[in-house]
Amino acid sequence: MFLKSARTGQTTQTIDNKIGQLIKSESFIEATGGTITEDGDYKIHSFTSSGDFEVTSGSGDVEYLVVGGGGSGGREYGGGGGAGGFRTATGFPVTAQSYGITVGAGGAGSASSGADIQGLNGGNSIFSTITSIGGGGGGVNYAVGNNGGSGGGGGVPSTDVVTNGGTGTAGQGNNGGEGGRLAGGGGGGSSTNGVNRSGDDGGAGGAGTSSSITGTATYYAGGGGGMGWSSGGAGGIGGGGAGSLQSTPTDNSVAGSPNTGSGSGGSGSLGTVKSGGSGIVILRYKYQ
């Protein structure tokens, strides 16, 4: 004997069947690609190198974090490298197909000494239609920082003038700091501009941005510090590398942390410059 619903006259068994059908009709995403972890009812695909996000069945929305590769600092009187572009959002619709992933490399460093070498831009990171621009390389003697996701810091002129930092990309990053006589500007970060040089002290890299897309709060996309005669600029939070002192051969610039999209520090004339940090792509979706 089935009980009747007082309001509709339907049996409880019929209602239960309809609820079951609705639950079964929900189409959760099933996918492969990258390193897969779980956070409660969510799966996270982390890409530290290029590949494919393959939706094998289902459809729905994903949250994404796409960070471009960080720029390298300038070698000899160098500004800090700018952070790679930082883009994150929810509600990106996916269906059963393959989505290409590109993870941008950090701007290359240089082991050469005795020459001005402009910092190099990082590579773009891409998820489907979402592109994060690589960070700008740091400037060198008289040279401005490169434009990028975040701009590179300005280099060091030999006269009392200002050398501008590079321009960041709107919605992705910020400008590099100004360089001046005796010290370079800091590379821009995803949250703040690179810091201008202050007297003989290199400017600090701009701050990165925290994301909890993996389930753990992590900072990404910090700018690299500029070199200085008295002190090198600190790297921006999120993996930015510190700038070096001008006169200490062993106190070289610091690399941007891998898979953070952070810039490396600018180098003095006796040191070498390190590479910017490679980018990263992370996707998150509900799977149960």
PDB file of C-alpha atoms in Angstrom:
ATOM      1  CA  MET A   1       0.000   0.000   0.000  1.00  0.00           C
ATOM      2  CA  PHE A   2       1.407   3.411  -1.040  1.00  0.00           C
ATOM      3  CA  LEU A   3       0.900   6.565   0.981  1.00  0.00           C
ATOM      4  CA  LYS A   4      -0.725   9.483  -0.835  1.00  0.00           C
ATOM      5  CA  SER A   5       0.709  12.985  -0.839  1.00  0.00           C
ATOM      6  CA  ALA A   6      -1.837  15.187   0.895  1.00  0.00           C
ATOM      7  CA  ARG A   7      -1.320  18.024  -1.617  1.00  0.00           C
ATOM      8  CA  THR A   8      -0.773  16.251  -4.938  1.00  0.00           C
ATOM      9  CA  GLY A   9      -2.180  12.760  -4.575  1.00  0.00           C
ATOM     10  CA  GLN A  10       1.080  11.297  -5.858  1.00  0.00           C
ATOM     11  CA  THR A  11       2.510   8.274  -4.124  1.00  0.00           C
ATOM     12  CA  THR A  12       5.741   8.696  -2.189  1.00  0.00           C
ATOM     13  CA  GLN A  13       7.253   6.033  -4.436  1.00  0.00           C
ATOM     14  CA  THR A  14       6.468   8.116  -7.542  1.00  0.00           C
ATOM     15  CA  ILE A  15       8.001  11.201  -5.943  1.00  0.00           C
ATOM     16  CA  ASP A  16      11.130   9.240  -5.003  1.00  0.00           C
ATOM     17  CA  ASN A  17      11.444   7.945  -8.565  1.00  0.00           C
ATOM     18  CA  LYS A  18      11.250  11.446  -9.991  1.00  0.00           C
ATOM     19  CA  ILE A  19      13.888  12.711  -7.563  1.00  0.00           C
ATOM     20  CA  GLY A  20      16.136   9.808  -8.559  1.00  0.00           C
ATOM     21  CA  GLN A  21      15.691  10.630 -12.242  1.00  0.00           C
ATOM     22  CA  LEU A  22      16.630  14.265 -11.628  1.00  0.00           C
ATOM     23  CA  ILE A  23      19.790  13.241  -9.769  1.00  0.00           C
ATOM     24  CA  LYS A  24      20.803  10.856 -12.553  1.00  0.00           C
ATOM     25  CA  SER A  25      20.173  13.494 -15.198  1.00  0.00           C
ATOM     26  CA  GLU A  26      22.855  15.811 -13.728  1.00  0.00           C
ATOM     27  CA  SER A  27      25.877  15.495 -16.028  1.00  0.00           C
ATOM     28  CA  PHE A  28      29.082  15.817 -14.049  1.00  0.00           C
ATOM     29  CA  ILE A  29      32.337  16.520 -15.876  1.00  0.00           C
ATOM     30  CA  GLU A  30      34.803  13.681 -16.350  1.00  0.00           C
ATOM     31  CA  ALA A  31      38.196  14.737 -17.695  1.00  0.00           C
ATOM     32  CA  THR A  32      41.894  13.909 -18.023  1.00  0.00           C
ATOM     33  CA  GLY A  33      45.054  15.974 -18.311  1.00  0.00           C
ATOM     34  CA  GLY A  34      47.661  17.531 -16.024  1.00  0.00           C
ATOM     35  CA  THR A  35      48.145  16.497 -12.409  1.00  0.00           C
ATOM     36  CA  ILE A  36      44.754  15.677 -10.873  1.00  0.00           C
ATOM     37  CA  THR A  37      43.946  16.249  -7.200  1.00  0.00           C
ATOM     38  CA  GLU A  38      40.713  16.491  -5.218  1.00  0.00           C
ATOM     39  CA  ASP A  39      39.269  19.033  -2.813  1.00  0.00           C
ATOM     40  CA  GLY A  40      35.956  17.828  -1.394  1.00  0.00           C
ATOM     41  CA  ASP A  41      33.480  17.471  -4.281  1.00  0.00           C
ATOM     42  CA  TYR A  42      35.896  19.160  -6.720  1.00  0.00           C
ATOM     43  CA  LYS A  43      38.677  17.941  -8.964  1.00  0.00           C
ATOM     44  CA  ILE A  44      41.656  20.122  -9.802  1.00  0.00           C
ATOM     45  CA  HIS A  45      43.818  19.729 -12.919  1.00  0.00           C
ATOM     46  CA  SER A  46      47.193  21.483 -12.562  1.00  0.00           C
ATOM     47  CA  PHE A  47      49.302  21.985 -15.694  1.00  0.00           C
ATOM     48  CA  THR A  48      52.976  22.837 -15.177  1.00  0.00           C
ATOM     49  CA  SER A  49      53.769  22.059 -18.818  1.00  0.00           C
ATOM     50  CA  SER A  50      51.775  22.265 -22.022  1.00  0.00           C
ATOM     51  CA  GLY A  51      49.199  19.571 -22.808  1.00  0.00           C
ATOM     52  CA  ASP A  52      45.460  19.009 -23.217  1.00  0.00           C
ATOM     53  CA  PHE A  53      42.466  19.181 -20.907  1.00  0.00           C
ATOM     54  CA  GLU A  54      40.303  16.380 -22.309  1.00  0.00           C
ATOM     55  CA  VAL A  55      36.646  16.357 -21.241  1.00  0.00           C
ATOM     56  CA  THR A  56      35.722  12.711 -21.858  1.00  0.00           C
ATOM     57  CA  SER A  57      32.062  13.005 -20.830  1.00  0.00           C
ATOM     58  CA  GLY A  58      29.589  15.398 -19.280  1.00  0.00           C
ATOM     59  CA  SER A  59      29.516  19.171 -19.401  1.00  0.00           C
ATOM     60  CA  GLY A  60      29.460  22.093 -17.027  1.00  0.00           C
ATOM     61  CA  ASP A  61      31.447  25.067 -15.807  1.00  0.00           C
ATOM     62  CA  VAL A  62      35.066  25.178 -14.694  1.00  0.00           C
ATOM     63  CA  GLU A  63      37.002  27.691 -12.661  1.00  0.00           C
ATOM     64  CA  TYR A  64      40.383  28.609 -14.123  1.00  0.00           C
ATOM     65  CA  LEU A  65      43.672  30.206 -13.147  1.00  0.00           C
ATOM     66  CA  VAL A  66      46.000  31.068 -16.031  1.00  0.00           C
ATOM     67  CA  VAL A  67      49.384  32.682 -15.252  1.00  0.00           C
ATOM     68  CA  GLY A  68      51.918  33.617 -17.929  1.00  0.00           C
ATOM     69  CA  GLY A  69      55.659  33.071 -17.602  1.00  0.00           C
ATOM     70  CA  GLY A  70      57.597  35.724 -15.666  1.00  0.00           C
ATOM     71  CA  GLY A  71      60.138  38.014 -17.329  1.00  0.00           C
ATOM     72  CA  SER A  72      63.850  37.937 -16.545  1.00  0.00           C
ATOM     73  CA  GLY A  73      65.676  40.883 -15.012  1.00  0.00           C
ATOM     74  CA  GLY A  74      68.148  42.991 -16.921  1.00  0.00           C
ATOM     75  CA  ARG A  75      71.817  41.917 -16.788  1.00  0.00           C
ATOM     76  CA  GLU A  76      74.119  44.771 -15.780  1.00  0.00           C
ATOM     77  CA  TYR A  77      72.442  47.771 -14.164  1.00  0.00           C
ATOM     78  CA  GLY A  78      69.189  45.864 -14.502  1.00  0.00           C
ATOM     79  CA  GLY A  79      65.594  46.358 -13.487  1.00  0.00           C
ATOM     80  CA  GLY A  80      63.565  43.414 -12.205  1.00  0.00           C
ATOM     81  CA  GLY A  81      61.508  41.173 -14.462  1.00  0.00           C
ATOM     82  CA  GLY A  82      57.741  41.668 -14.570  1.00  0.00           C
ATOM     83  CA  ALA A  83      55.302  38.956 -13.517  1.00  0.00           C
ATOM     84  CA  GLY A  84      53.296  37.017 -16.062  1.00  0.00           C
ATOM     85  CA  GLY A  85      49.672  37.981 -16.600  1.00  0.00           C
ATOM     86  CA  PHE A  86      47.279  36.668 -13.938  1.00  0.00           C
ATOM     87  CA  ARG A  87      43.725  35.734 -14.982  1.00  0.00           C
ATOM     88  CA  THR A  88      41.164  33.815 -12.955  1.00  0.00           C
ATOM     89  CA  ALA A  89      37.385  33.406 -13.122  1.00  0.00           C
ATOM     90  CA  THR A  90      34.550  30.949 -12.622  1.00  0.00           C
ATOM     91  CA  GLY A  91      31.795  29.865 -14.999  1.00  0.00           C
ATOM     92  CA  PHE A  92      33.805  28.871 -18.082  1.00  0.00           C
ATOM     93  CA  PRO A  93      31.583  26.334 -19.927  1.00  0.00           C
ATOM     94  CA  VAL A  94      33.115  23.099 -21.229  1.00  0.00           C
ATOM     95  CA  THR A  95      31.714  20.117 -23.133  1.00  0.00           C
ATOM     96  CA  ALA A  96      33.088  16.733 -24.187  1.00  0.00           C
ATOM     97  CA  GLN A  97      36.099  17.762 -26.294  1.00  0.00           C
ATOM     98  CA  SER A  98      39.799  18.626 -26.006  1.00  0.00           C
ATOM     99  CA  TYR A  99      41.003  22.022 -24.828  1.00  0.00           C
ATOM    100  CA  GLY A 100      44.601  22.975 -25.570  1.00  0.00           C
ATOM    101  CA  ILE A 101      46.810  24.129 -22.699  1.00  0.00           C
ATOM    102  CA  THR A 102      50.002  26.166 -23.136  1.00  0.00           C
ATOM    103  CA  VAL A 103      52.210  26.921 -20.145  1.00  0.00           C
ATOM    104  CA  GLY A 104      54.522  29.870 -20.802  1.00  0.00           C
ATOM    105  CA  ALA A 105      58.227  29.534 -20.045  1.00  0.00           C
ATOM    106  CA  GLY A 106      59.977  32.128 -17.912  1.00  0.00           C
ATOM    107  CA  GLY A 107      62.169  34.655 -19.701  1.00  0.00           C
ATOM    108  CA  ALA A 108      65.661  33.192 -20.086  1.00  0.00           C
ATOM    109  CA  GLY A 109      68.545  34.381 -17.941  1.00  0.00           C
ATOM    110  CA  SER A 110      72.147  34.787 -19.022  1.00  0.00           C
ATOM    111  CA  ALA A 111      75.466  33.582 -17.679  1.00  0.00           C
ATOM    112  CA  SER A 112      77.330  36.220 -19.699  1.00  0.00           C
ATOM    113  CA  SER A 113      79.211  38.988 -17.916  1.00  0.00           C
ATOM    114  CA  GLY A 114      80.576  42.326 -19.030  1.00  0.00           C
ATOM    115  CA  ALA A 115      77.679  43.232 -21.322  1.00  0.00           C
ATOM    116  CA  ASP A 116      74.294  44.908 -21.114  1.00  0.00           C
ATOM    117  CA  ILE A 117      71.619  42.300 -21.774  1.00  0.00           C
ATOM    118  CA  GLN A 118      67.977  43.405 -21.756  1.00  0.00           C
ATOM    119  CA  GLY A 119      65.743  41.060 -19.778  1.00  0.00           C
ATOM    120  CA  LEU A 120      63.571  38.740 -21.853  1.00  0.00           C
ATOM    121  CA  ASN A 121      59.802  38.461 -21.731  1.00  0.00           C
ATOM    122  CA  GLY A 122      58.137  35.311 -20.451  1.00  0.00           C
ATOM    123  CA  GLY A 123      55.925  33.183 -22.687  1.00  0.00           C
ATOM    124  CA  ASN A 124      52.137  33.419 -22.828  1.00  0.00           C
ATOM    125  CA  SER A 125      50.008  30.824 -21.021  1.00  0.00           C
ATOM    126  CA  ILE A 126      46.752  29.744 -22.688  1.00  0.00           C
ATOM    127  CA  PHE A 127      43.627  27.787 -21.795  1.00  0.00           C
ATOM    128  CA  SER A 128      41.186  27.618 -24.704  1.00  0.00           C
ATOM    129  CA  THR A 129      40.279  31.270 -25.425  1.00  0.00           C
ATOM    130  CA  ILE A 130      41.968  32.614 -22.268  1.00  0.00           C
ATOM    131  CA  THR A 131      45.474  34.042 -22.759  1.00  0.00           C
ATOM    132  CA  SER A 132      47.717  35.454 -20.039  1.00  0.00           C
ATOM    133  CA  ILE A 133      50.576  37.544 -21.424  1.00  0.00           C
ATOM    134  CA  GLY A 134      54.168  36.784 -20.394  1.00  0.00           C
ATOM    135  CA  GLY A 135      55.880  39.248 -18.051  1.00  0.00           C
ATOM    136  CA  GLY A 136      58.123  42.006 -19.409  1.00  0.00           C
ATOM    137  CA  GLY A 137      61.907  41.772 -19.214  1.00  0.00           C
ATOM    138  CA  GLY A 138      63.789  44.231 -17.020  1.00  0.00           C
ATOM    139  CA  GLY A 139      65.634  47.168 -18.528  1.00  0.00           C
ATOM    140  CA  VAL A 140      69.412  47.686 -18.504  1.00  0.00           C
ATOM    141  CA  ASN A 141      71.736  50.691 -18.833  1.00  0.00           C
ATOM    142  CA  TYR A 142      69.526  53.554 -20.122  1.00  0.00           C
ATOM    143  CA  ALA A 143      66.862  51.093 -21.280  1.00  0.00           C
ATOM    144  CA  VAL A 144      63.223  51.056 -20.168  1.00  0.00           C
ATOM    145  CA  GLY A 145      61.574  47.864 -18.975  1.00  0.00           C
ATOM    146  CA  ASN A 146      59.644  45.779 -21.486  1.00  0.00           C
ATOM    147  CA  ASN A 147      55.859  45.784 -21.611  1.00  0.00           C
ATOM    148  CA  GLY A 148      54.111  42.525 -20.698  1.00  0.00           C
ATOM    149  CA  GLY A 149      51.515  40.917 -18.441  1.00  0.00           C
ATOM    150  CA  SER A 150      53.246  43.063 -15.840  1.00  0.00           C
ATOM    151  CA  GLY A 151      55.967  45.456 -16.965  1.00  0.00           C
ATOM    152  CA  GLY A 152      59.674  45.017 -16.323  1.00  0.00           C
ATOM    153  CA  GLY A 153      61.496  47.481 -14.073  1.00  0.00           C
ATOM    154  CA  GLY A 154      63.445  50.357 -15.585  1.00  0.00           C
ATOM    155  CA  GLY A 155      67.220  50.041 -15.968  1.00  0.00           C
ATOM    156  CA  VAL A 156      69.957  52.255 -14.551  1.00  0.00           C
ATOM    157  CA  PRO A 157      71.160  55.334 -16.434  1.00  0.00           C
ATOM    158  CA  SER A 158      74.542  56.885 -15.609  1.00  0.00           C
ATOM    159  CA  THR A 159      73.007  60.342 -15.175  1.00  0.00           C
ATOM    160  CA  ASP A 160      70.339  61.706 -12.861  1.00  0.00           C
ATOM    161  CA  VAL A 161      67.372  60.914 -15.056  1.00  0.00           C
ATOM    162  CA  VAL A 162      64.508  58.449 -14.704  1.00  0.00           C
ATOM    163  CA  THR A 163      64.207  55.264 -16.762  1.00  0.00           C
ATOM    164  CA  ASN A 164      60.608  54.133 -16.992  1.00  0.00           C
ATOM    165  CA  GLY A 165      59.314  50.689 -16.192  1.00  0.00           C
ATOM    166  CA  GLY A 166      57.324  48.722 -18.750  1.00  0.00           C
ATOM    167  CA  THR A 167      53.538  48.851 -18.962  1.00  0.00           C
ATOM    168  CA  GLY A 168      51.384  46.000 -17.659  1.00  0.00           C
ATOM    169  CA  THR A 169      48.366  44.548 -19.478  1.00  0.00           C
ATOM    170  CA  ALA A 170      44.999  45.806 -18.210  1.00  0.00           C
ATOM    171  CA  GLY A 171      43.208  43.187 -16.138  1.00  0.00           C
ATOM    172  CA  GLN A 172      46.327  41.002 -15.902  1.00  0.00           C
ATOM    173  CA  GLY A 173      49.100  42.920 -14.170  1.00  0.00           C
ATOM    174  CA  ASN A 174      50.767  46.213 -13.342  1.00  0.00           C
ATOM    175  CA  ASN A 175      53.567  48.541 -14.402  1.00  0.00           C
ATOM    176  CA  GLY A 176      57.237  48.186 -13.601  1.00  0.00           C
ATOM    177  CA  GLY A 177      58.962  50.657 -11.282  1.00  0.00           C
ATOM    178  CA  GLU A 178      61.260  53.464 -12.385  1.00  0.00           C
ATOM    179  CA  GLY A 179      65.005  53.024 -12.460  1.00  0.00           C
ATOM    180  CA  GLY A 180      67.464  55.823 -11.824  1.00  0.00           C
ATOM    181  CA  ARG A 181      71.130  56.465 -11.295  1.00  0.00           C
ATOM    182  CA  LEU A 182      72.677  53.682  -9.206  1.00  0.00           C
ATOM    183  CA  ALA A 183      69.595  51.413  -8.914  1.00  0.00           C
ATOM    184  CA  GLY A 184      66.942  49.677 -11.027  1.00  0.00           C
ATOM    185  CA  GLY A 185      63.173  49.592 -10.642  1.00  0.00           C
ATOM    186  CA  GLY A 186      61.213  46.561  -9.499  1.00  0.00           C
ATOM    187  CA  GLY A 187      59.172  44.509 -11.951  1.00  0.00           C
ATOM    188  CA  GLY A 188      55.398  44.817 -11.736  1.00  0.00           C
ATOM    189  CA  GLY A 189      53.332  42.199  -9.935  1.00  0.00           C
ATOM    190  CA  SER A 190      49.759  41.039 -10.504  1.00  0.00           C
ATOM    191  CA  SER A 191      48.467  43.052  -7.502  1.00  0.00           C
ATOM    192  CA  THR A 192      50.695  46.147  -7.395  1.00  0.00           C
ATOM    193  CA  ASN A 193      53.159  48.143  -9.480  1.00  0.00           C
ATOM    194  CA  GLY A 194      56.867  47.514  -9.146  1.00  0.00           C
ATOM    195  CA  VAL A 195      58.483  49.904  -6.677  1.00  0.00           C
ATOM    196  CA  ASN A 196      60.609  52.801  -7.947  1.00  0.00           C
ATOM    197  CA  ARG A 197      64.269  52.762  -7.014  1.00  0.00           C
ATOM    198  CA  SER A 198      65.086  54.868  -3.946  1.00  0.00           C
ATOM    199  CA  GLY A 199      68.527  56.442  -3.981  1.00  0.00           C
ATOM    200  CA  ASP A 200      71.080  53.633  -4.204  1.00  0.00           C
ATOM    201  CA  ASP A 201      68.527  50.934  -3.334  1.00  0.00           C
ATOM    202  CA  GLY A 202      66.840  48.815  -5.984  1.00  0.00           C
ATOM    203  CA  GLY A 203      63.046  48.880  -6.145  1.00  0.00           C
ATOM    204  CA  ALA A 204      61.144  45.890  -4.802  1.00  0.00           C
ATOM    205  CA  GLY A 205      59.050  43.738  -7.103  1.00  0.00           C
ATOM    206  CA  GLY A 206      55.293  44.257  -7.112  1.00  0.00           C
ATOM    207  CA  ALA A 207      53.157  41.914  -5.030  1.00  0.00           C
ATOM    208  CA  GLY A 208      51.490  38.853  -6.503  1.00  0.00           C
ATOM    209  CA  THR A 209      47.946  37.616  -5.899  1.00  0.00           C
ATOM    210  CA  SER A 210      46.620  34.792  -3.720  1.00  0.00           C
ATOM    211  CA  SER A 211      44.414  32.058  -5.176  1.00  0.00           C
ATOM    212  CA  SER A 212      42.768  29.115  -3.404  1.00  0.00           C
ATOM    213  CA  ILE A 213      41.802  27.271  -6.587  1.00  0.00           C
ATOM    214  CA  THR A 214      43.746  24.175  -5.451  1.00  0.00           C
ATOM    215  CA  GLY A 215      42.135  24.232  -2.008  1.00  0.00           C
ATOM    216  CA  THR A 216      45.202  25.905  -0.479  1.00  0.00           C
ATOM    217  CA  ALA A 217      45.840  29.653  -0.581  1.00  0.00           C
ATOM    218  CA  THR A 218      48.921  30.273  -2.742  1.00  0.00           C
ATOM    219  CA  TYR A 219      50.457  33.471  -4.125  1.00  0.00           C
ATOM    220  CA  TYR A 220      51.385  33.775  -7.790  1.00  0.00           C
ATOM    221  CA  ALA A 221      52.883  36.384 -10.130  1.00  0.00           C
ATOM    222  CA  GLY A 222      55.253  38.497  -8.029  1.00  0.00           C
ATOM    223  CA  GLY A 223      57.658  40.932  -9.684  1.00  0.00           C
ATOM    224  CA  GLY A 224      61.457  40.720  -9.530  1.00  0.00           C
ATOM    225  CA  GLY A 225      63.524  43.273  -7.583  1.00  0.00           C
ATOM    226  CA  GLY A 226      65.863  45.771  -9.246  1.00  0.00           C
ATOM    227  CA  MET A 227      69.642  45.769  -8.691  1.00  0.00           C
ATOM    228  CA  GLY A 228      71.170  48.433  -6.474  1.00  0.00           C
ATOM    229  CA  TRP A 229      74.529  49.790  -5.321  1.00  0.00           C
ATOM    230  CA  SER A 230      73.547  49.725  -1.643  1.00  0.00           C
ATOM    231  CA  SER A 231      70.941  46.947  -1.717  1.00  0.00           C
ATOM    232  CA  GLY A 232      69.071  44.926  -4.260  1.00  0.00           C
ATOM    233  CA  GLY A 233      65.281  45.184  -4.293  1.00  0.00           C
ATOM    234  CA  ALA A 234      63.295  42.394  -2.644  1.00  0.00           C
ATOM    235  CA  GLY A 235      61.260  40.051  -4.809  1.00  0.00           C
ATOM    236  CA  GLY A 236      57.493  40.525  -4.727  1.00  0.00           C
ATOM    237  CA  ILE A 237      55.394  38.057  -2.733  1.00  0.00           C
ATOM    238  CA  GLY A 238      54.345  35.226  -4.998  1.00  0.00           C
ATOM    239  CA  GLY A 239      57.797  34.017  -6.048  1.00  0.00           C
ATOM    240  CA  GLY A 240      59.558  37.130  -7.363  1.00  0.00           C
ATOM    241  CA  GLY A 241      63.367  36.979  -7.258  1.00  0.00           C
ATOM    242  CA  ALA A 242      65.493  39.578  -5.466  1.00  0.00           C
ATOM    243  CA  GLY A 243      67.832  41.932  -7.314  1.00  0.00           C
ATOM    244  CA  SER A 244      71.574  41.774  -6.783  1.00  0.00           C
ATOM    245  CA  LEU A 245      74.128  44.212  -5.439  1.00  0.00           C
ATOM    246  CA  GLN A 246      76.178  45.983  -8.088  1.00  0.00           C
ATOM    247  CA  SER A 247      79.622  45.236  -6.683  1.00  0.00           C
ATOM    248  CA  THR A 248      79.396  41.668  -5.355  1.00  0.00           C
ATOM    249  CA  PRO A 249      80.041  38.982  -8.017  1.00  0.00           C
ATOM    250  CA  THR A 250      78.638  36.184  -5.851  1.00  0.00           C
ATOM    251  CA  ASP A 251      75.457  38.071  -4.953  1.00  0.00           C
ATOM    252  CA  ASN A 252      73.705  37.383  -8.243  1.00  0.00           C
ATOM    253  CA  SER A 253      70.068  37.977  -8.953  1.00  0.00           C
ATOM    254  CA  VAL A 254      67.510  35.404  -7.794  1.00  0.00           C
ATOM    255  CA  ALA A 255      65.340  33.432 -10.215  1.00  0.00           C
ATOM    256  CA  GLY A 256      61.562  33.657 -10.235  1.00  0.00           C
ATOM    257  CA  SER A 257      59.996  30.621  -8.565  1.00  0.00           C
ATOM    258  CA  PRO A 258      58.934  27.913 -11.055  1.00  0.00           C
ATOM    259  CA  ASN A 259      55.230  27.667 -11.955  1.00  0.00           C
ATOM    260  CA  THR A 260      54.337  30.947 -10.276  1.00  0.00           C
ATOM    261  CA  GLY A 261      54.835  33.253 -13.271  1.00  0.00           C
ATOM    262  CA  SER A 262      57.131  35.500 -11.217  1.00  0.00           C
ATOM    263  CA  GLY A 263      59.936  37.741 -12.475  1.00  0.00           C
ATOM    264  CA  SER A 264      63.619  37.339 -11.662  1.00  0.00           C
ATOM    265  CA  GLY A 265      65.782  40.030 -10.089  1.00  0.00           C
ATOM    266  CA  GLY A 266      67.971  42.473 -11.974  1.00  0.00           C
ATOM    267  CA  SER A 267      71.745  41.935 -12.000  1.00  0.00           C
ATOM    268  CA  GLY A 268      74.747  44.136 -11.420  1.00  0.00           C
ATOM    269  CA  SER A 269      77.662  44.378 -13.839  1.00  0.00           C
ATOM    270  CA  LEU A 270      79.677  41.608 -12.155  1.00  0.00           C
ATOM    271  CA  GLY A 271      76.959  39.023 -11.806  1.00  0.00           C
ATOM    272  CA  THR A 272      74.636  36.963 -13.956  1.00  0.00           C
ATOM    273  CA  VAL A 273      70.884  37.137 -14.287  1.00  0.00           C
ATOM    274  CA  LYS A 274      68.531  34.250 -13.634  1.00  0.00           C
ATOM    275  CA  SER A 275      65.398  33.126 -15.467  1.00  0.00           C
ATOM    276  CA  GLY A 276      61.873  34.233 -14.711  1.00  0.00           C
ATOM    277  CA  GLY A 277      59.507  31.668 -13.228  1.00  0.00           C
ATOM    278  CA  SER A 278      57.470  29.505 -15.596  1.00  0.00           C
ATOM    279  CA  GLY A 279      53.699  29.958 -15.672  1.00  0.00           C
ATOM    280  CA  ILE A 280      50.885  27.613 -14.694  1.00  0.00           C
ATOM    281  CA  VAL A 281      47.317  26.690 -15.677  1.00  0.00           C
ATOM    282  CA  ILE A 282      44.893  25.266 -13.082  1.00  0.00           C
ATOM    283  CA  LEU A 283      41.289  24.138 -13.684  1.00  0.00           C
ATOM    284  CA  ARG A 284      38.694  23.218 -11.045  1.00  0.00           C
ATOM    285  CA  TYR A 285      35.215  21.716 -11.373  1.00  0.00           C
ATOM    286  CA  LYS A 286      32.602  19.784  -9.403  1.00  0.00           C
ATOM    287  CA  TYR A 287      32.711  16.082 -10.158  1.00  0.00           C
ATOM    288  CA  GLN A 288      30.301  14.537  -7.650  1.00  0.00           C
TER     289      GLN A 288
END
